[in-house]
Amino acid sequence: SDVGKKKVKSFSLGMKQRLGIAICLIGNPDFLILDEPINGLDPTGIREMRELFLRLNRENGITILISSHILGELSKIATCYGVLNKGTLVEQFTSDELNSRCKRCIKISVDDTVKAAYILETILGITAYDTLDGGVIRVFEKLDDSALINRELSANGVLVSSLYIAGQDLEGYFTELMGGLYDRIG
């Protein structure tokens, strides 16, 4: 309402973004595909768009596919993620899976996960852990006791090849995932 008879070509990028989304909504779609929809918006505009997308999904049942490099914003609204590398889908996961993958933990690479799990439980009293492929264990408790965990595993015959505190946000997870992909693809 503030632009009056201003021509679209003189709109700011943020105004053009808003206009484009408004035009998309005219036909009451069931599905929207948006490419970088918050590009050019100020922080208030970003929040307004985020709230609009959530409301459109919740109240109107509109499914929204968003392509964006602003991962922190995606993590506030997305329920399912797809990671593309050179046009190929390399991984797809839900927000719950992402939260699990990014949960703060001690990540331990060992030669024997069964023996390590036994030591974690019986000697250290740790029950909040899981095992992953490749001899990796993630411990979700006693994060300040990594040295003690390392000592007990080693003292009881488990070879620990790495042990570190892990856990990150979507951006960190994406960076780690893509770094691993670049390492494999060259």
PDB file of C-alpha atoms in Angstrom, residues 13 38 108:
ATOM      1  CA  LEU A  13      14.923  -6.558  -4.320  1.00  0.00           C
ATOM      2  CA  ILE A  38      14.283 -14.361   1.474  1.00  0.00           C
ATOM      3  CA  ILE A 108      34.456 -42.154  19.290  1.00  0.00           C
TER       4      ILE A 108
END
